[in-house]
Coordinates of C-alpha atoms and ligand atoms in Angstrom, one line a residue:
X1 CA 29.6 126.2 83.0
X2 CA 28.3 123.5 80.5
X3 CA 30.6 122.8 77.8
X4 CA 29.2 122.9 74.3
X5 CA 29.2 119.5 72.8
X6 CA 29.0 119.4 69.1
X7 CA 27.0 116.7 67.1
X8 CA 28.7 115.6 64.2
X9 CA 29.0 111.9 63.0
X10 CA 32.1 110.4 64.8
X11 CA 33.8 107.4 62.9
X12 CA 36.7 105.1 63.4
X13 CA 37.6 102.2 61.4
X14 CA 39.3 99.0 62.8
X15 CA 39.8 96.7 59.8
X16 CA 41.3 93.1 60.0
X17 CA 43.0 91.6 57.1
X18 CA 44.4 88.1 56.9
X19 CA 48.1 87.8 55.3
X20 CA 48.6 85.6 52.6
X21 CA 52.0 84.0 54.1
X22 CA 52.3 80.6 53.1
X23 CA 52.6 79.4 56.4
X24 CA 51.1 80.6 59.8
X25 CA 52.4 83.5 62.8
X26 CA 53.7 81.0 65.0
X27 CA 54.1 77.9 63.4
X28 CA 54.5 75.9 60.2
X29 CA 51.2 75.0 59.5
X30 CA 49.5 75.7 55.9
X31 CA 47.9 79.3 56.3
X32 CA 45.8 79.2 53.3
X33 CA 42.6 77.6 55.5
X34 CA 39.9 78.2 52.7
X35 CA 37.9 75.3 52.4
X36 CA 39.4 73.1 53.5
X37 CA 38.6 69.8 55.9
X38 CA 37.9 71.1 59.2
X39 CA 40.9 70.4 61.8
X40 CA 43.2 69.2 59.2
X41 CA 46.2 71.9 59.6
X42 CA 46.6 72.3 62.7
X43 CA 49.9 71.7 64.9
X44 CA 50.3 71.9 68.9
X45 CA 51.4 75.7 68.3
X46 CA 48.0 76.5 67.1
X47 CA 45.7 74.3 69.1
X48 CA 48.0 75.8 72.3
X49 CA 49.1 72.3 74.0
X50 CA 51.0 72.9 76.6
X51 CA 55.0 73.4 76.3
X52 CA 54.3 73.9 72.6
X53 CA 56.1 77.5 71.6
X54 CA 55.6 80.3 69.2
X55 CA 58.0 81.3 66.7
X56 CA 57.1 85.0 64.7
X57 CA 56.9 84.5 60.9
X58 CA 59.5 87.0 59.6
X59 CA 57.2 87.8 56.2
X60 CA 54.2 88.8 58.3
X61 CA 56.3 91.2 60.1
X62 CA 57.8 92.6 57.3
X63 CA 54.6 92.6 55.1
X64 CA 53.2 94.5 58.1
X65 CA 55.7 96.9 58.2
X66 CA 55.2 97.3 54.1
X67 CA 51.7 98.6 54.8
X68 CA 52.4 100.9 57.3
X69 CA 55.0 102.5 54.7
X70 CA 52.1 102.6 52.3
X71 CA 49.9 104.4 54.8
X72 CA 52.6 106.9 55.9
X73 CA 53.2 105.3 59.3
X74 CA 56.1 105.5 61.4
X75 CA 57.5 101.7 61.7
X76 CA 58.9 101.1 65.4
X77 CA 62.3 100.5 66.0
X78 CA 61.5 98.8 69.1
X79 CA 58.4 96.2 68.8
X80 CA 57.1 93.0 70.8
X81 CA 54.0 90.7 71.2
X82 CA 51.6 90.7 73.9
X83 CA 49.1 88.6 75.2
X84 CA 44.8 89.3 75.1
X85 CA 43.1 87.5 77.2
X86 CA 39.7 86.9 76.4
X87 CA 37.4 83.6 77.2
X88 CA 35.9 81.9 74.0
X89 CA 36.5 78.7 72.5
X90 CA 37.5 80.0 69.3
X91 CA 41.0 80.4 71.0
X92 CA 42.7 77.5 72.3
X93 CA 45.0 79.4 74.2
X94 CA 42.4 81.8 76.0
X95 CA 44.2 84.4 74.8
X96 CA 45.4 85.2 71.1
X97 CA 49.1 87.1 70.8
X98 CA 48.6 90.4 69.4
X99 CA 50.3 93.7 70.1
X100 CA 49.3 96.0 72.8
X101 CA 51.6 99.3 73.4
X102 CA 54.1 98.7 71.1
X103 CA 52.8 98.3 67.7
X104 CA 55.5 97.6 64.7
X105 CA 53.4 100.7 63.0
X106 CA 52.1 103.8 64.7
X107 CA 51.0 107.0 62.6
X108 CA 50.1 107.6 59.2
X109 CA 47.3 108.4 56.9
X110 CA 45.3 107.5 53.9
X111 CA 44.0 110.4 52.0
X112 CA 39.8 110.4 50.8
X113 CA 38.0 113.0 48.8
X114 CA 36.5 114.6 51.8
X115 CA 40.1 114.9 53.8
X116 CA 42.3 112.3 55.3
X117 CA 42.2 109.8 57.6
X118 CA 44.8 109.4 60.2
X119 CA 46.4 106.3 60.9
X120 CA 46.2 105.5 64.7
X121 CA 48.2 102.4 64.5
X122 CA 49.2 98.5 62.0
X123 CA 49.5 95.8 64.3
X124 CA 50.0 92.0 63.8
X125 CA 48.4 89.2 65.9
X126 CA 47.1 85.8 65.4
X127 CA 43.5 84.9 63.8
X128 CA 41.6 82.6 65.8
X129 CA 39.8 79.2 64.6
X130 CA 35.9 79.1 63.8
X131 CA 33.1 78.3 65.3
X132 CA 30.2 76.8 63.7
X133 CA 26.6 76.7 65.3
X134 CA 24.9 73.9 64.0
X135 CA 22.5 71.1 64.5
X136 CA 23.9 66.9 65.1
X137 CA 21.9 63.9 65.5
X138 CA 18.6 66.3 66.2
X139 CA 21.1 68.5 69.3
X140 CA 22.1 71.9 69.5
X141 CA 26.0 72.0 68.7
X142 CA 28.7 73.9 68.8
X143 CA 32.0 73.0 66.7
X144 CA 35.4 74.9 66.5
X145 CA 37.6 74.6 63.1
X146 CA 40.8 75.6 64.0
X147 CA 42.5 75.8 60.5
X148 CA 42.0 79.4 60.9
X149 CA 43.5 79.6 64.3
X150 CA 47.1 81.3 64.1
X151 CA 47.0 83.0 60.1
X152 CA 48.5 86.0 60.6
X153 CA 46.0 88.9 61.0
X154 CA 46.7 92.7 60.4
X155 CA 44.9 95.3 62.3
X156 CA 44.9 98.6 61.1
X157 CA 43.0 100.9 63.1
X158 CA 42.0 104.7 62.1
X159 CA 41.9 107.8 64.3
X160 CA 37.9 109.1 64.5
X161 CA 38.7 111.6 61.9
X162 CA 35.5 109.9 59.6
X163 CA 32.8 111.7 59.6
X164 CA 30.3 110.5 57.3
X165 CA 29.0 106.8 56.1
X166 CA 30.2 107.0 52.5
X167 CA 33.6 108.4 53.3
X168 CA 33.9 105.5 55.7
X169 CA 33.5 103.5 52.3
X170 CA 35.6 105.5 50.6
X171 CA 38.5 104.9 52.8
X172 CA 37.8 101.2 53.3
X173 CA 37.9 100.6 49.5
X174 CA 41.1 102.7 49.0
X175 CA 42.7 100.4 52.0
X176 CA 41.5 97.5 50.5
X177 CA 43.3 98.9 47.1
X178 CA 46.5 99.5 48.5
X179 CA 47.0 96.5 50.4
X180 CA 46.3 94.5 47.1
X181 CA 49.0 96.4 45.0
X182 CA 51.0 95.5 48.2
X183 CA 50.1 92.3 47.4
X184 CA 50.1 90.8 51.3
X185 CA 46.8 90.0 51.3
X186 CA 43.7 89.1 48.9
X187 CA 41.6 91.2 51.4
X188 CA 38.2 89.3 50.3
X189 CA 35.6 90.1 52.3
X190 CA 33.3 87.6 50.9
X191 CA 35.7 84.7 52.4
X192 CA 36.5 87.2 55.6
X193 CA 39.8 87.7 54.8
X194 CA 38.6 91.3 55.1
X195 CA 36.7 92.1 58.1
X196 CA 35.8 95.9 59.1
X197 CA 34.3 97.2 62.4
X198 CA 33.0 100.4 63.3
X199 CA 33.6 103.1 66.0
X200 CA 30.6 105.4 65.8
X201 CA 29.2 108.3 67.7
X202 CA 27.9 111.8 67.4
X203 CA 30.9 113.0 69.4
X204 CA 34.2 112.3 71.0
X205 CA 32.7 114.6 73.6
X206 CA 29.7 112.2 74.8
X207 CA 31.4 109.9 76.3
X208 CA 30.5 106.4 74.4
X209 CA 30.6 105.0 71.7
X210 CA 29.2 101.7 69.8
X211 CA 31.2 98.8 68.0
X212 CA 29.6 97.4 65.1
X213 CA 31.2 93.9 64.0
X214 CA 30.1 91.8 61.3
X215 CA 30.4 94.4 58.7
X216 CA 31.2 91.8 55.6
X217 CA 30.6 94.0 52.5
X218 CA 31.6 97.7 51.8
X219 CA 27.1 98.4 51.4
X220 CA 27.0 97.0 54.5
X221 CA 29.4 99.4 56.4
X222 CA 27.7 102.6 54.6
X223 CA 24.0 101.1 55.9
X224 CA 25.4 100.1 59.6
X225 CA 27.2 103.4 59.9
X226 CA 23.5 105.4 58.5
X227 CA 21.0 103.2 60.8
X228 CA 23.4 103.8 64.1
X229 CA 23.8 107.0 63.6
X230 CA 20.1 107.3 63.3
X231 CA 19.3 104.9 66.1
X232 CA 21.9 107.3 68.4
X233 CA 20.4 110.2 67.5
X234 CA 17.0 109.3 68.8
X235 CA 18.2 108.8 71.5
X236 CA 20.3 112.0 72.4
X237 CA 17.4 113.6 71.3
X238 CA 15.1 112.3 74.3
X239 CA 18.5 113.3 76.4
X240 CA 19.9 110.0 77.3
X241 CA 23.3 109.0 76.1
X242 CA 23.5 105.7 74.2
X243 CA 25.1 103.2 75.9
X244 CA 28.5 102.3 75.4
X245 CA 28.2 98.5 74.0
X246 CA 29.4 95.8 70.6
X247 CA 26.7 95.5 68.2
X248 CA 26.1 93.4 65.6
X249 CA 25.0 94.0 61.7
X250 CA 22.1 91.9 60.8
X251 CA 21.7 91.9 57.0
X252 CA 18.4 90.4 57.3
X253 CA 16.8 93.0 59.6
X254 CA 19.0 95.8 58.0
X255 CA 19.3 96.9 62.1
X256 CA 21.9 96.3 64.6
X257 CA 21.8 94.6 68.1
X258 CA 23.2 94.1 70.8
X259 CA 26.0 91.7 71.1
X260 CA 27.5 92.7 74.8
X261 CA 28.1 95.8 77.0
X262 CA 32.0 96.6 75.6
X263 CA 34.7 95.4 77.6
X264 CA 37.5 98.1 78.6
X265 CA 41.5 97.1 77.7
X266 CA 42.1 96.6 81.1
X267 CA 39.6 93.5 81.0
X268 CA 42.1 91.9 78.5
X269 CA 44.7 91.6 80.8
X270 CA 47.6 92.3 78.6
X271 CA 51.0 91.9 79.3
X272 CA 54.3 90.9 76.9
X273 CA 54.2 87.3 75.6
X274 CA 57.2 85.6 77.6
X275 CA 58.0 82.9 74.8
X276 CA 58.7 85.4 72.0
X277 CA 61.5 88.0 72.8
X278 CA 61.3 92.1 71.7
X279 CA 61.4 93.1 68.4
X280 CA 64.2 95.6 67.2
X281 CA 64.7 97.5 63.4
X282 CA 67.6 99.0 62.3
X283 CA 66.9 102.1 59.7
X284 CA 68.5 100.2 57.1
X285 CA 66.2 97.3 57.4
X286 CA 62.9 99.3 56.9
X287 CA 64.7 101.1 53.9
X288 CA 65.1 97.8 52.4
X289 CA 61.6 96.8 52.9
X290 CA 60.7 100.5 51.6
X291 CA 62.7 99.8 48.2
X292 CA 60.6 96.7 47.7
X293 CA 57.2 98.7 47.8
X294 CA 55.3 99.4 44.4
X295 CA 53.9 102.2 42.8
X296 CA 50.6 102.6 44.9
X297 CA 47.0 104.2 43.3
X298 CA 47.2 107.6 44.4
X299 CA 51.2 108.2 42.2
X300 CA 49.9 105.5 39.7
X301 CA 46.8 107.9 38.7
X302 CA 48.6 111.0 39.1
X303 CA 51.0 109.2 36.5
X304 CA 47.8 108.0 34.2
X305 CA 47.0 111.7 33.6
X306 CA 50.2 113.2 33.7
X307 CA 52.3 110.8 31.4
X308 CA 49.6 109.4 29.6
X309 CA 47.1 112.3 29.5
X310 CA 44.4 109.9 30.6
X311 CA 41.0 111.6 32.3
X312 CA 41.1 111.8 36.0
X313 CA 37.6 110.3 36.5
X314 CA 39.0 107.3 33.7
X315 CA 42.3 107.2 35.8
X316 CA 40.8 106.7 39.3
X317 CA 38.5 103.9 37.6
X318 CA 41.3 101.9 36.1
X319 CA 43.6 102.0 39.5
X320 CA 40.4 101.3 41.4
X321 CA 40.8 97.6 40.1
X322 CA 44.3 95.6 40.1
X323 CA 43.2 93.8 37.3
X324 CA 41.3 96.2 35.3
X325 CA 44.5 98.4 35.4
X326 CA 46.5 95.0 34.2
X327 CA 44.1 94.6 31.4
X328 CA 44.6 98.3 30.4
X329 CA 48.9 97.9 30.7
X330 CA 48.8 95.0 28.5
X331 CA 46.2 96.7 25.8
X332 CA 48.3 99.7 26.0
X333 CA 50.8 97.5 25.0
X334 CA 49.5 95.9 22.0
X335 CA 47.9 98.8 20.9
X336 CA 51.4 100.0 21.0
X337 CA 52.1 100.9 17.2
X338 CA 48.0 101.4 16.3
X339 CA 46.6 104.7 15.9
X340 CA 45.0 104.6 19.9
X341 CA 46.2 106.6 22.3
X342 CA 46.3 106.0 26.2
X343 CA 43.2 108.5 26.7
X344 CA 40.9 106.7 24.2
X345 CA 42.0 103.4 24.8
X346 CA 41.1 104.3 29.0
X347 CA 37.8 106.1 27.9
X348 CA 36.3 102.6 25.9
X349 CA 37.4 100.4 28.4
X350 CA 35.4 102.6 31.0
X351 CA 32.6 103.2 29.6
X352 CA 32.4 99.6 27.2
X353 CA 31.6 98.2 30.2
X354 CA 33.7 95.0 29.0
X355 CA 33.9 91.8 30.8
X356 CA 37.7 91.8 31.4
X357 CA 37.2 87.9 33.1
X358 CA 35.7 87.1 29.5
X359 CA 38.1 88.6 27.1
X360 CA 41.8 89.1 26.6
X361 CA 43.4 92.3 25.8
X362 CA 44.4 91.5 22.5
X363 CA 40.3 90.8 21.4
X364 CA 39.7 94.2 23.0
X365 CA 41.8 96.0 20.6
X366 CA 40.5 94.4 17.7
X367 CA 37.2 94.6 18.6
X368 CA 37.9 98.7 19.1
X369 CA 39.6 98.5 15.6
X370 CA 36.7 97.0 14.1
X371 CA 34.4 99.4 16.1
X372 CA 36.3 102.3 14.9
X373 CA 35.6 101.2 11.5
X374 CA 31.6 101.0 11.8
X375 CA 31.5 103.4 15.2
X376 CA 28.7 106.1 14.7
X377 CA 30.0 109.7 15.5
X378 CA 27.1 111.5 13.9
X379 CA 26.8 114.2 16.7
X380 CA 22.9 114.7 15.8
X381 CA 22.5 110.5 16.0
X382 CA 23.7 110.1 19.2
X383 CA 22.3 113.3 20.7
X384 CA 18.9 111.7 19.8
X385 CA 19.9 108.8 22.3
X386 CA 21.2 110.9 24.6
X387 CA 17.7 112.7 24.6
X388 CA 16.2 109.3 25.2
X389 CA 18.3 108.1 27.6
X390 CA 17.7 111.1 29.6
X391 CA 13.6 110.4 29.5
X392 CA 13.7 107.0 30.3
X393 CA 16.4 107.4 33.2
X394 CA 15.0 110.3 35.2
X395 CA 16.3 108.6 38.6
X396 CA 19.8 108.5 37.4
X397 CA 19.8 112.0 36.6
X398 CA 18.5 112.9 40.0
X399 CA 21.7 110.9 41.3
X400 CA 23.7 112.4 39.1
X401 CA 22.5 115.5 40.4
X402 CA 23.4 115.1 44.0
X403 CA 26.9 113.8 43.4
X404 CA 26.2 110.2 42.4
X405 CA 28.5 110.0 39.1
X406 CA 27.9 106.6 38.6
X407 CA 24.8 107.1 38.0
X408 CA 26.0 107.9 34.8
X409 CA 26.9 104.4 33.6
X410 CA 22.9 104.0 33.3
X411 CA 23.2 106.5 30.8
X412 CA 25.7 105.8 28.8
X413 CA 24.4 101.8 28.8
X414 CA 21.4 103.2 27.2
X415 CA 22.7 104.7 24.8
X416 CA 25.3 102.0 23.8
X417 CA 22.1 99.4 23.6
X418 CA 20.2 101.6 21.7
X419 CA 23.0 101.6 19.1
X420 CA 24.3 98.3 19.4
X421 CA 27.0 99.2 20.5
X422 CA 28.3 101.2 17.7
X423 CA 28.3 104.5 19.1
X424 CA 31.2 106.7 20.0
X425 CA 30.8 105.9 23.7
X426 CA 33.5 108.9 24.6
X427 CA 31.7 111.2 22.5
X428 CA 28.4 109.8 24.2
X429 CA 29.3 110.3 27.7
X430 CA 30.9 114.0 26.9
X431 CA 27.6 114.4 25.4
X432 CA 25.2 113.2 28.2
X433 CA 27.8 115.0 31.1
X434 CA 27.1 118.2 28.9
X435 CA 23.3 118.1 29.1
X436 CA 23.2 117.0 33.0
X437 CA 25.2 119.9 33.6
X438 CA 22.7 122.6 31.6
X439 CA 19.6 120.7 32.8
Ligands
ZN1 ZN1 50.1 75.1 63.6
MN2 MN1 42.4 92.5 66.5

């Protein structure tokens, strides 16, 4: 009998981030790498010369093991390093040291709004140097920077439990989050020390499925993930299967291609790396390293609106950015004795739209003093701008309107210009949600 095969978007995330360890995995060399003179930290360890041997960097393991306690994994209590061979020359060594069977995490979840995400595995590995393909005296080049080579590299990889191209967003952003209250990493994708690739099918029960690398920004994931579903599709539909392969994400074509036919674990050749010996944790050592972890988004907004009685939406906002909720602690703090509460302080700096790089906390709150002074609360005032805003902004309403409340920032933007800035922007947005909802 033929076995049903349902089509539903099939997604797993493997995201790279680079530790920010003041030295290297296996050697003392300098790990921060950005910018600087090609070739200039490097040591025999990283450039793999012969006879030259690895040493693990005991904060990368231990960072490592932080973020799997963030992400609800179960830390190994028996861990080692393996080798991955591979041929490229952005790897002295022709193979990098990663982790193959016996990650130091395994397990685990991170919750989304449209379910959670399980946590196949954390591992640690090595990065690998850089490969620049450029032009020299008129000739086709290729140069290797190995600065990079050797900067320890988390993987984290996800279970295909993702099943659409914004909750694939969703859940890179709310890694990205946790690992920077962590604090282990500066997960920039812009400088690639964030780097996501994508698992994707239209069912665990088709047999393939297609890598997509390159995936620098969070837009770019949601479009990759929406074009190969597309381009997959077609294809089912004329009753082929889409071949198994690694293709890239070309933000100039807004397509992907193909990169190569996607090798198989066994092609890697792993086996344990001889020059670094087995890993082992005692329970008291990784309830150390779980007293040392900080209060992560998901308890820190649950304690916004609990404690402080902030909104939700407002809450989710300010934890979304380390230093937007900074900006809010320390205005909270000043405002301290003042007549503004948690709630309205979080509601202005949400909806103000304030450059928090461009003014300190203390010129916030006595802006909002002043402001409070001169603000215009006339209900029929403001319900005129609302009116207007609503005319002149007809695509954000449609957004609005199928789930995009963002959209509403266009709103209330309008109506804070219109004013000069002077109106009540909480009553304005309670005001403009009302009248999208009757409408
Ligand atoms: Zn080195
Ligand atoms: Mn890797």
């Amino acid at each position: 009998m033929k076995s049903k095969v349902r089509y539903e978007p099939t997604i797993g995330l493997e995201i790279h981030c680079e530790l920010r360890t003041n030295s290297k995995m296996f050697c003392g060399c300098p790990a921060n790498h950005f910018g600087k003179t090609p070739n200039t930290q490097t040591c025999p360890v990283c450039l793999g010369l012969p006879g030259a041997l690895p040493v693990p960097n005991r904060k990368a393991v231990e960072w490592t093991i932080m973020v799997g306690l963030a992400l609800n994994s179960t830390i190994n209590p028996e861990s080692k390093f393996d080798r991955k061979h591979y041929f490229y020359p952005d790897l002295p060594k022709g193979y990098q040291i990663s982790q193959y069977d016996e990650p130091l995490c395994f397990g685990g979840f991170l919750a989304t709004s449209s379910g959670k995400v399980g946590i196949t595995r954390v591992h640690l590995e090595e990065d690998t140097g850089k490969l620049q393909h450029t032009q020299l005296d008129g000739q086709k080049v290729s140069l290797v920077d190995f600065n990079r080579s050797g900067v320890a590299l988390i993987e984290i990889v996800t279970d295909p439990d993702i099943h659409s191209a914004s909750q694939a967003k969703e859940y890179s952003q709310k890694l990205q989050n946790i690992i920077r209250f962590l604090g282990v990493s500066d997960c920039d994708m812009e400088k690639g020390s964030m780097r996501l690739e994508a698992n994707i099918s239209w069912g665990l029960g088709l047999g393939y499925k297609v890598e997509v690398k390159n995936l620098n920004s969070f837009r770019f994931v949601e479009k990759a993930i929406d074009y190969e579903l597309k381009r997959q599709k077609q294809i089912l539909e004329t009753g082929e299967t889409p071949r198994q392969e690694t293709r890239g994400w070309s933000e100039k074509t807004n397509t992907t291609m193909t990169q190569r036919y996607k090798e198989t674990a066994a092609d890697y050749r792993y086996f344990p790396e001889p020059d670094i010996p087995p890993m082992e944790f005692s329970k008291e050592f990784i309830a150390r390293i779980r007293k040392t972890l900080p209060e992560l988004p998901q308890t820190l907004v649950e304690r916004l609106v609990k404690q402080l009685k902030v909104r939700g939406d407002y809450a989710e906002i300010l934890v979304s950015d380390k230093n937007l909720l900074s900006f809010f602690e320390k205005a909270l703090e000043i405002a301290g004795k003042s007549q503004i509460g948690a709630d309205v302080l979080a509601g202005y700096l949400v909806n103000s739209k304030v450059d928090i790089a461009k003014t300190s906390p203390e010129i916030f709150i006595s802006l909002l003093h002043k402001q409070k002074s001169e603000k215009v609360s006339d209900i029929s005032l403001i319900d005129t701008w609302v009116k207007e805003a609503l005319e002149n902004f007809p695509d954000a309403v449609t957004d609005f309107k199928q789930g995009k409340t963002n959209a509403i920032s266009a709103l209330i933007g309008y109506v804070m210009k219109v004013s000069k800035g002077k109106a009540d922007a909480v009553l304005a947005r309670d005001m403009i949600e009302k009248s999208l909802k009757k409408s």
